[in-house]
Coordinates of C-alpha atoms in Angstrom, one line a residue:
A1 CA 13.4 -4.9 11.4
F2 CA 9.7 -4.1 11.3
I3 CA 9.5 -0.8 9.4
G4 CA 6.4 1.2 8.4
F5 CA 5.1 4.7 7.6
D6 CA 4.5 7.5 10.0
N7 CA 2.0 10.3 9.3
H8 CA 4.6 12.2 7.3
R9 CA 5.0 9.2 4.9
K10 CA 8.5 8.6 6.2
S11 CA 10.0 5.4 7.8
V12 CA 9.2 4.5 11.4
L13 CA 10.7 1.6 13.3
F14 CA 8.2 -0.6 15.2
G15 CA 10.7 -3.1 16.5
A16 CA 13.7 -5.3 15.5
A17 CA 15.2 -8.7 16.5
L18 CA 18.4 -10.6 16.0
L19 CA 17.7 -14.0 14.6
Y20 CA 20.0 -17.1 14.7
D21 CA 18.4 -18.6 11.6
E22 CA 15.5 -18.1 9.2
T23 CA 13.3 -21.1 9.7
A24 CA 9.5 -21.1 10.0
A25 CA 9.8 -21.9 13.7
T26 CA 12.0 -18.9 14.2
F27 CA 9.7 -16.6 12.3
D28 CA 6.7 -18.0 14.3
W29 CA 8.5 -16.9 17.5
L30 CA 9.5 -13.6 16.0
F31 CA 6.0 -12.7 14.9
T32 CA 4.4 -13.9 18.1
T33 CA 6.8 -11.9 20.2
F34 CA 6.2 -8.8 18.0
L35 CA 2.5 -9.1 18.5
K36 CA 2.9 -9.2 22.2
C37 CA 5.0 -6.1 22.1
M38 CA 2.3 -4.4 20.0
S39 CA -0.5 -5.3 22.5
N40 CA -1.7 -8.0 20.0
K41 CA -2.7 -5.3 17.5
K42 CA -2.0 -6.8 14.0
P43 CA -0.9 -4.7 11.1
Q44 CA -3.2 -4.4 8.0
T45 CA -0.5 -5.5 5.7
I46 CA 3.0 -7.1 5.9
Y47 CA 5.5 -7.2 3.0
T48 CA 8.2 -9.8 2.9
D49 CA 10.4 -11.6 0.3
Q50 CA 9.5 -15.0 -1.2
A51 CA 11.4 -17.1 1.4
T52 CA 9.6 -20.4 1.9
A53 CA 9.8 -20.0 5.7
L54 CA 8.0 -16.7 5.6
L55 CA 5.3 -18.0 3.2
K56 CA 4.5 -20.6 5.9
S57 CA 4.9 -18.4 9.0
V58 CA 3.1 -15.2 8.1
P59 CA -0.4 -16.7 7.5
N60 CA 0.1 -18.9 10.5
I61 CA 0.6 -15.9 12.9
F62 CA -0.8 -13.0 11.1
Q63 CA -4.2 -14.5 10.3
G64 CA -6.5 -12.1 8.5
V65 CA -3.5 -9.8 7.5
F66 CA -2.7 -9.2 3.9
H67 CA 0.7 -10.7 3.0
G68 CA 2.3 -8.9 0.1
L69 CA 5.4 -10.2 -1.7
C70 CA 8.2 -7.7 -2.6
S71 CA 8.1 -7.1 -6.3
W72 CA 11.9 -6.3 -6.4
H73 CA 12.7 -9.7 -4.8
M74 CA 10.3 -11.3 -7.3
S75 CA 12.2 -9.9 -10.2
E76 CA 15.5 -11.0 -8.7
N77 CA 14.2 -14.5 -8.1
A78 CA 12.9 -14.6 -11.7
K79 CA 16.4 -13.9 -13.0
K80 CA 17.8 -16.7 -10.8
N81 CA 15.1 -19.3 -11.5
V82 CA 14.2 -18.6 -15.1
G83 CA 17.1 -16.5 -16.5
S84 CA 18.0 -17.1 -20.1
R85 CA 15.6 -20.0 -20.5
A86 CA 12.9 -17.5 -21.3
N87 CA 13.0 -15.0 -24.2
S88 CA 13.7 -11.3 -23.7
C89 CA 10.0 -10.2 -23.3
F90 CA 9.5 -12.4 -20.2
F91 CA 10.6 -9.7 -17.7
Y92 CA 8.5 -7.1 -19.3
E93 CA 5.5 -9.3 -19.2
L94 CA 6.1 -10.2 -15.5
T95 CA 6.4 -6.5 -14.6
N96 CA 3.2 -5.8 -16.4
L97 CA 1.5 -8.6 -14.3
I98 CA 2.9 -7.2 -11.1
S99 CA 1.9 -3.5 -11.6
N100 CA -0.5 -2.9 -14.5
V101 CA -3.1 -5.7 -14.6
D102 CA -6.0 -4.6 -12.5
D103 CA -8.6 -7.3 -13.2
E104 CA -8.4 -10.9 -12.1
S105 CA -9.8 -12.3 -15.4
D106 CA -7.3 -10.1 -17.3
F107 CA -4.5 -11.6 -15.2
D108 CA -5.4 -15.1 -16.3
Y109 CA -5.4 -14.1 -19.9
N110 CA -2.1 -12.2 -19.6
W111 CA -0.4 -15.1 -17.7
D112 CA -1.4 -17.6 -20.4
Q113 CA -0.1 -15.2 -23.1
M114 CA 3.2 -14.9 -21.2
M115 CA 3.6 -18.6 -21.0
K116 CA 2.8 -19.0 -24.7
N117 CA 5.0 -16.2 -26.0
C118 CA 7.9 -16.5 -23.6
F119 CA 8.2 -20.3 -23.1
D120 CA 7.2 -21.6 -26.5
G121 CA 4.0 -23.0 -25.1
R122 CA 5.7 -25.3 -22.6
P123 CA 3.4 -26.3 -19.8
I124 CA 3.8 -24.4 -16.6
S125 CA 4.4 -27.6 -14.6
D126 CA 7.9 -27.7 -16.2
W127 CA 8.8 -24.6 -14.2
T128 CA 8.8 -25.1 -10.4
W129 CA 9.3 -21.5 -9.5
L130 CA 6.6 -20.3 -11.9
V131 CA 4.2 -22.9 -10.4
Q132 CA 4.8 -21.5 -6.9
T133 CA 4.7 -17.9 -8.2
H134 CA 1.4 -18.4 -10.0
R135 CA -0.1 -20.1 -6.9
N136 CA 0.8 -17.0 -4.8
R137 CA -0.4 -14.5 -7.4
M138 CA -2.9 -12.9 -5.0
H139 CA 0.1 -11.8 -2.9
W140 CA 1.9 -9.8 -5.7
S141 CA -0.3 -9.0 -8.6
S142 CA -2.0 -5.6 -8.7
A143 CA -5.2 -7.4 -9.7
W144 CA -5.5 -8.5 -6.0
V145 CA -3.0 -6.1 -4.2
K146 CA -4.9 -2.9 -5.1
S147 CA -7.9 -4.0 -3.0
H148 CA -5.7 -4.0 0.2
F149 CA -4.3 -1.1 2.1
T150 CA -0.5 -1.0 1.5
A151 CA 0.2 2.8 1.8
G152 CA 1.6 2.5 -1.7
L153 CA 4.3 0.0 -1.0
K154 CA 5.1 -2.8 -3.4
T155 CA 8.5 -3.7 -2.0
T156 CA 10.4 -4.1 1.2
Q157 CA 12.3 -0.9 0.3
L158 CA 11.9 0.7 3.7
S159 CA 13.4 -2.2 5.5
E160 CA 16.2 -2.6 2.9
S161 CA 17.1 1.0 3.2
F162 CA 17.2 0.8 7.0
N163 CA 19.5 -2.3 6.8
A164 CA 21.8 -0.7 4.3
F165 CA 22.1 2.5 6.3
L166 CA 22.8 0.5 9.5
R167 CA 25.5 -1.5 7.8
G168 CA 27.4 1.7 7.1
F169 CA 28.0 2.1 10.9
L170 CA 29.1 -1.5 11.4
Q171 CA 32.3 -3.6 11.1
P172 CA 32.5 -7.4 11.0
D173 CA 34.5 -7.5 14.3
H174 CA 31.9 -5.4 16.3
S175 CA 30.6 -7.0 19.5
L176 CA 26.9 -7.2 20.3
V177 CA 27.3 -4.2 22.6
Q178 CA 28.8 -2.2 19.8
F179 CA 26.1 -3.3 17.5
F180 CA 23.3 -2.2 19.8
S181 CA 25.1 1.1 20.4
H182 CA 25.1 1.9 16.7
F183 CA 21.5 0.5 16.4
N184 CA 20.3 2.9 19.1
I185 CA 22.0 5.8 17.4
M186 CA 20.0 5.0 14.2
V187 CA 16.7 4.7 16.1
Q188 CA 17.3 8.0 17.9
R189 CA 18.1 9.6 14.5
M190 CA 14.7 8.4 13.1
R191 CA 12.9 9.8 16.2
D192 CA 14.8 13.1 15.8
N193 CA 13.8 13.3 12.2
H194 CA 10.1 12.6 13.1
A195 CA 10.3 15.3 15.8
D196 CA 11.8 17.7 13.3
L197 CA 9.0 17.0 10.8
D198 CA 6.4 17.5 13.5
F199 CA 7.9 20.9 14.4
K200 CA 8.0 22.0 10.8
A201 CA 4.4 20.9 10.3
A202 CA 3.3 22.9 13.4
N203 CA 5.2 26.0 12.6
T204 CA 5.1 26.5 8.8
R205 CA 2.2 26.7 6.4
T206 CA 2.1 24.0 3.7
K207 CA 2.6 24.9 0.1
N208 CA -0.7 25.1 -1.8
N209 CA -0.7 26.1 -5.4
Y210 CA -4.6 26.2 -5.5
P211 CA -5.8 28.7 -3.0
N212 CA -9.0 29.2 -4.8
S213 CA -10.0 25.5 -4.7
Q214 CA -12.2 24.7 -1.7
L215 CA -11.2 21.1 -2.1
M216 CA -7.5 21.9 -1.4
R217 CA -8.3 24.5 1.3
S218 CA -10.5 22.0 3.1
V219 CA -7.5 19.7 3.8
V220 CA -4.3 21.7 3.6
K221 CA -4.3 22.3 7.4
K222 CA -5.3 18.7 8.2
Y223 CA -2.7 16.7 6.3
T224 CA 1.0 16.8 7.2
P225 CA 3.1 18.5 4.5
G226 CA 4.4 15.2 3.2
S227 CA 0.9 13.7 2.9
F228 CA -0.6 16.9 1.4
A229 CA 2.1 16.8 -1.3
F230 CA 0.7 13.5 -2.5
I231 CA -2.8 14.9 -2.6
H232 CA -1.5 18.0 -4.3
R233 CA 0.1 15.8 -7.0
Q234 CA -3.2 13.9 -7.7
Y235 CA -5.0 17.2 -7.9
D236 CA -2.4 18.4 -10.4
L237 CA -3.0 15.3 -12.5
S238 CA -6.7 15.8 -12.5
F239 CA -6.3 18.7 -14.9
K240 CA -5.1 16.2 -17.5
C241 CA -8.3 14.2 -17.2
Y242 CA -11.6 14.3 -19.0
Y243 CA -15.0 13.0 -17.9
Q244 CA -18.2 11.7 -19.4
E245 CA -21.3 10.9 -17.4
D246 CA -23.0 7.6 -18.1
T247 CA -26.6 8.8 -18.2
S248 CA -27.9 5.3 -19.0
K249 CA -27.2 4.3 -15.4
G250 CA -28.0 5.8 -12.0
S251 CA -30.2 8.7 -11.0
E252 CA -29.9 12.1 -9.4
L253 CA -28.5 10.6 -6.2
N254 CA -26.4 7.8 -7.8
K255 CA -24.2 8.7 -10.7
F256 CA -21.7 7.0 -12.9
F257 CA -18.8 8.6 -14.8
K258 CA -16.0 7.6 -17.1
V259 CA -12.7 9.5 -16.5
F260 CA -9.8 9.2 -18.8
T261 CA -6.8 11.0 -20.4
I262 CA -5.6 11.3 -24.0
E263 CA -1.9 11.3 -23.0
K264 CA 0.2 9.0 -20.9
V265 CA 0.3 10.0 -17.2
D266 CA 2.7 8.4 -14.8
D267 CA 1.6 7.6 -11.3
P268 CA 3.6 9.0 -8.4
D269 CA 6.3 6.7 -7.1
E270 CA 5.1 4.1 -4.6
V271 CA 7.3 5.8 -1.9
D272 CA 7.7 9.6 -2.3
D273 CA 11.1 10.7 -1.2
H274 CA 11.1 14.0 -3.0
N275 CA 11.8 17.2 -1.0
D276 CA 8.6 19.0 -0.3
D277 CA 8.9 22.8 0.0
D278 CA 6.8 23.8 3.1
A279 CA 7.1 27.5 2.4
D280 CA 3.8 29.3 2.1
N281 CA 2.7 29.8 -1.5
D282 CA -1.0 30.7 -0.9
N283 CA -0.6 34.2 -2.4
G284 CA 1.5 33.2 -5.4
G285 CA -0.7 30.2 -6.4
A286 CA -2.5 30.5 -9.7
S287 CA -6.3 30.4 -9.7
N288 CA -7.6 27.1 -11.0
S289 CA -11.0 28.5 -12.0
D290 CA -10.3 28.4 -15.7
E291 CA -8.0 25.4 -15.8
F292 CA -10.5 22.5 -15.8
Q293 CA -10.7 20.6 -19.1
E294 CA -14.2 19.6 -20.3
M295 CA -15.2 16.5 -22.2
S296 CA -14.8 16.9 -26.0
P297 CA -17.4 15.0 -28.1
N298 CA -14.7 14.3 -30.8
F299 CA -12.8 11.8 -28.7
E300 CA -13.0 8.3 -29.9
D301 CA -12.7 5.3 -27.5
L302 CA -9.3 4.4 -29.0
D303 CA -8.0 7.9 -28.0
R304 CA -8.7 7.2 -24.3
L305 CA -6.0 6.2 -21.9
D306 CA -6.2 5.2 -18.3
E307 CA -10.0 5.0 -18.4
R308 CA -11.7 4.5 -15.0
V309 CA -15.2 4.2 -13.8
I310 CA -16.4 6.4 -11.0
T311 CA -19.5 5.6 -8.9
V312 CA -21.0 8.3 -6.8
D313 CA -23.6 8.1 -4.0
I314 CA -24.7 11.7 -3.3
R315 CA -26.5 11.0 -0.1
T316 CA -23.5 9.4 1.7
K317 CA -20.9 11.4 -0.2
S318 CA -19.3 8.1 -1.2
F319 CA -17.0 7.7 -4.2
S320 CA -15.6 4.6 -5.8
C321 CA -13.0 4.4 -8.5
T322 CA -11.9 1.3 -10.3
C323 CA -8.2 2.4 -9.9
R324 CA -8.7 1.7 -6.1
M325 CA -6.1 4.2 -5.0
F326 CA -8.0 5.1 -1.8
E327 CA -8.4 1.5 -0.8
N328 CA -4.7 0.8 -1.6
R329 CA -3.0 4.1 -0.5
G330 CA -5.4 5.9 1.6
F331 CA -5.6 9.0 -0.7
L332 CA -8.2 10.1 -3.2
C333 CA -7.1 9.7 -6.8
R334 CA -7.1 12.2 -9.7
H335 CA -10.1 10.6 -11.2
I336 CA -12.3 11.3 -8.2
F337 CA -10.9 14.8 -7.9
K338 CA -12.1 15.5 -11.4
I339 CA -15.6 14.5 -10.5
L340 CA -15.5 16.2 -7.2
E341 CA -14.7 19.5 -8.9
F342 CA -17.4 19.0 -11.5
L343 CA -20.1 18.2 -8.9
G344 CA -18.9 20.7 -6.4
G345 CA -19.3 23.5 -9.0
S346 CA -23.1 22.8 -9.1
V347 CA -25.5 24.5 -6.7
Q348 CA -27.4 21.2 -6.6
Y349 CA -24.4 19.4 -5.1
H350 CA -22.8 22.1 -3.0
C351 CA -22.2 19.5 -0.2
L352 CA -19.3 18.2 -2.3
K353 CA -17.3 21.4 -2.4
T354 CA -15.0 20.0 0.2
I355 CA -13.3 16.5 0.5
P356 CA -15.7 14.3 2.5
A357 CA -14.4 13.5 6.0
Q358 CA -14.3 9.8 5.5
Y359 CA -11.6 10.2 2.8
V360 CA -9.2 12.0 5.1
L361 CA -7.5 9.1 7.0
K362 CA -6.3 10.2 10.4
R363 CA -3.0 8.3 9.9
W364 CA -1.9 11.0 7.4
T365 CA -2.9 14.0 9.5
R366 CA -1.1 16.4 11.8
D367 CA -3.2 15.4 14.9
V368 CA -2.6 11.7 14.6
H369 CA -1.1 11.9 18.2
L370 CA -3.6 12.1 21.0
S371 CA -3.9 15.3 23.0
V372 CA -2.9 15.4 26.6
D373 CA -6.5 15.1 27.8
K374 CA -7.2 12.2 25.4
L375 CA -3.9 10.5 26.4
K376 CA -4.9 10.7 30.1
S377 CA -8.4 9.2 29.4
S378 CA -6.9 6.4 27.4
M379 CA -4.4 5.3 30.0
S380 CA -5.3 2.6 32.5
V381 CA -2.0 2.3 34.4
G382 CA -3.7 2.8 37.7
T383 CA -5.9 -0.3 37.5
E384 CA -5.0 -3.6 39.1
D385 CA -5.5 -5.7 36.0
T386 CA -2.6 -4.3 34.1
T387 CA 0.8 -6.0 34.1
Q388 CA 4.1 -4.3 34.8
A389 CA 5.0 -4.6 31.1
Q390 CA 1.7 -3.0 30.0
R391 CA 2.2 -0.1 32.4
Y392 CA 5.8 0.3 31.2
Q393 CA 4.6 0.5 27.5
Q394 CA 1.8 3.0 28.4
I395 CA 4.1 5.3 30.4
C396 CA 6.7 5.2 27.5
A397 CA 4.0 6.0 25.0
V398 CA 2.9 9.1 26.9
I399 CA 6.5 10.3 27.5
V400 CA 7.5 9.9 23.9
Q401 CA 4.4 11.6 22.5
L402 CA 4.5 14.5 24.8
S403 CA 8.3 15.1 24.5
T404 CA 8.0 15.0 20.7
R405 CA 5.7 18.1 20.9
V406 CA 7.1 20.1 23.8
C407 CA 10.7 19.9 22.5
A408 CA 9.7 22.5 19.9
D409 CA 10.1 25.2 22.6
P410 CA 12.9 25.4 25.3
E411 CA 10.6 26.9 27.9
A412 CA 7.9 24.3 27.4
S413 CA 10.7 21.6 27.5
Q414 CA 11.9 22.9 30.8
I415 CA 8.4 22.9 32.3
F416 CA 7.9 19.3 31.1
I417 CA 11.3 18.1 32.5
D418 CA 10.6 19.8 35.9
G419 CA 7.1 18.2 36.0
V420 CA 8.4 14.7 35.2
L421 CA 11.2 14.9 37.8
E422 CA 8.7 16.2 40.4
A423 CA 6.2 13.4 39.5
G424 CA 9.0 10.9 39.7
K425 CA 10.0 12.0 43.1
K426 CA 6.5 11.5 44.4
A427 CA 6.2 8.1 42.8
E428 CA 9.6 7.0 44.4
E429 CA 8.3 8.1 47.8
L430 CA 5.1 6.0 47.3
L431 CA 7.2 3.0 46.2
F432 CA 9.3 3.4 49.4
S433 CA 6.3 3.6 51.6
K434 CA 5.0 0.4 50.1
G435 CA 8.3 -1.4 50.5
I436 CA 8.7 -1.9 46.7
V437 CA 12.4 -2.0 45.7
T438 CA 13.3 -1.3 42.1
N439 CA 16.5 -1.4 40.1
L440 CA 17.7 2.2 39.9
S441 CA 19.8 1.4 36.9

């Protein structure tokens, strides 16, 4: 199954196939066929396990696409291939290399320390699995992964959850017909859930605990509730941050800041499955005008945790943080929020009172679907250079997107159905006049 995120940060199925085996040649066929179905549009990132066939096939077909390796599978493979031959701190050190090491030079140092402390200084060449794992480090270590867009994923959790849920409907003696019957039920359930989330997003106001913050007000109506909840969480965490401007660098239009905490702060989970309350809370939210913490001159460097460097270009409203959350997840981090609030509070930088448009990715917004007019202008089904398969895909795309929206109201649904049936009748008459026979089934 090919699983990804929709604009609500929930699972969406792009496609699936039944495979006879799991060889590199089979995966080559699978990925090539998948790309054809997706009009040759490649994903930005694909996550798989450490299977040798996948390590060969993915870069062969998905050239230029970041290939991430599932951290959970890595941990399981480490237990199988290393097991008790390493001492107890090995798995802790490996987890640290996967998630917490942000610099490539730091990775090399930490890897050498792990080999020294966990394997009594034995050379890495003695461990075949470790040799391959080290060779593929740019596919799994945060030092490299954080520079690529992954929407926050580190594992194949979405796909595993889908497979596990599907297995609950299946029995070993089911035929292929029964399998596909259950599979279609699951797909329809996912589509229904998406339509339900679209309906809630369109008909309820998103919870915002900071009605006095222009930053939050500027995006609360743009993001879907699920996506806004992630931004809301980062904004919450910004109150635990302190900042210090590095006046030795930059100028009035280019600034440098250090942002840090003095207490441990956990990042949100890579996949947020918590239940977001969509009820309006604009009137009950507390004012944030007095909540911002300022830099205290008594803090020593040793007191600082999670220290990040923020670079700001005032002219282009550009922000860069060494945590690279925006590059990796598509959302601004708490460190940038801290500086945005500080700069936005100054008359000199009033242009930064709202979140810059380039940091609100359309993929997380409510209007990610094209409007009817835009859909019409983007379709090319009437041209002679389109194939029957392409016209089929475009027609399906229009029907699915429009039906997702109109089903929110029974009257609108009836108008849509009547229109589709009338249009279908005219199209059938045209086919008949041209002598084109189609399979009615």
